[in-house]
Amino acid sequence: AAELGHAPAGLIVASPANAVASASNWPLLVLLAGLTLTALAAVLLDTLLQRKRVVEQLVEVRTTALQDALWQLSHSEEHHRMLFERLKIPMLAIDPVTGLIIEANAEACHFYGFSHVEFRCLKIIDISQAGVEELRAAMADAVSGTRNAFEFSQRMASGEIRQVEGHASPISVDGQILLYVAVLDITRRKHFEAQLRLQSQAVDAAANAIVITDRQGRIERVNAAFTRVTGYNVEEAIGRNPRELVKSGEHPPEFFTDMWQTIMSGKIWRGELRNRRKDGTLYDEDQTIAPVIDETGQISHFVAIKQDITERKAAETALIEAKQHAEAANLAKSRFLAIMSHEIRTPLNAVM
């Protein structure tokens, strides 16, 4: 013991007794270690399960959102396909990149005269009278949403050229952007508009004053000749009754009552009026008023054509006055000759 000295602090010196005690505690220590490992494993497993549930929830949410998006997309495409086929107006599906006509509904085949197979072999340039750049710009505008209404002249299968108005909307079909174009035939409308322009130019160029009023007699349009004759410009005339502007007061109420009864019965009225200009001077006009009948058979407007006859009336008056003067002169001449004849005959009778 003196050679060995004292054992260092904290060192357990093995002895038979300690050995026996340590051996008896090993099962307990092993059990405690097992329980500790089991608890740690349980905590770790629970954490992993929680994380798994969170991940599964995220996956479920994203999957649901993706499925909803796909369903909405497929539903939208299905909806548009259904509309494309069932609409009773011509519809074309066009690839805005190539200009190819991908599909045409039955109404389009009927309108253009091409079959489904023939349409699939055509580009929009093949049936349009517009140039390539104009069509490319129009399709780009339709895809971007800048504008969606376009007017073009297009060729039918028969070779006939018709005016059409296309309303284009970009639609995603199977991941590809197509332009669904609803086609309206506006040939008759354009022809009617051209006629209106021609008639409008004719009205404006007419030498006689022309006034168009509604059924109540409110002025809707006047031409340049009206301004020249009356002195009232367009802004002063629109919305007013002609009598408010040019009534002279020289015609009795019965005169205008007869006029209105005639035109309201659908007949044409003709007559002469004395009216007053903006500057207060009087003028005479020969006027014709015709009712305009709409598609329902009702009077919608009145058209009055007015001819300034002031100079003619003055000439007529001068002619009448000249005639009267001539007649008076002839009468005076006849009287003078009669008197002279009498005076000459009287001395001769005395001689004889």
Coordinates of N, CA and C in Angstrom, one line a residue, residues 62-76:
R62 N -51.3 22.0 -53.0 CA -50.8 22.3 -54.4 C -51.4 21.4 -55.4
T63 N -51.6 20.1 -55.1 CA -52.3 19.2 -56.1 C -53.7 19.6 -56.4
T64 N -54.4 20.0 -55.3 CA -55.8 20.5 -55.5 C -55.8 21.7 -56.4
A65 N -54.9 22.7 -56.1 CA -54.9 23.9 -56.9 C -54.5 23.6 -58.3
L66 N -53.6 22.7 -58.5 CA -53.2 22.3 -59.9 C -54.4 21.6 -60.6
Q67 N -55.1 20.7 -59.8 CA -56.2 20.0 -60.4 C -57.3 21.0 -60.8
D68 N -57.5 22.0 -59.9 CA -58.6 23.0 -60.2 C -58.2 23.8 -61.4
A69 N -56.9 24.2 -61.5 CA -56.5 25.0 -62.6 C -56.6 24.2 -63.9
L70 N -56.2 22.9 -63.9 CA -56.4 22.1 -65.0 C -57.8 21.9 -65.4
W71 N -58.7 21.7 -64.4 CA -60.1 21.5 -64.6 C -60.7 22.8 -65.3
Q72 N -60.3 23.9 -64.7 CA -60.8 25.2 -65.3 C -60.4 25.4 -66.7
L73 N -59.1 25.0 -66.9 CA -58.5 25.2 -68.3 C -59.3 24.2 -69.2
S74 N -59.4 23.0 -68.8 CA -60.1 22.0 -69.7 C -61.6 22.4 -69.9
H75 N -62.2 22.9 -68.8 CA -63.6 23.3 -68.9 C -63.7 24.5 -69.8
S76 N -62.8 25.5 -69.7 CA -62.8 26.6 -70.6 C -62.6 26.2 -72.0

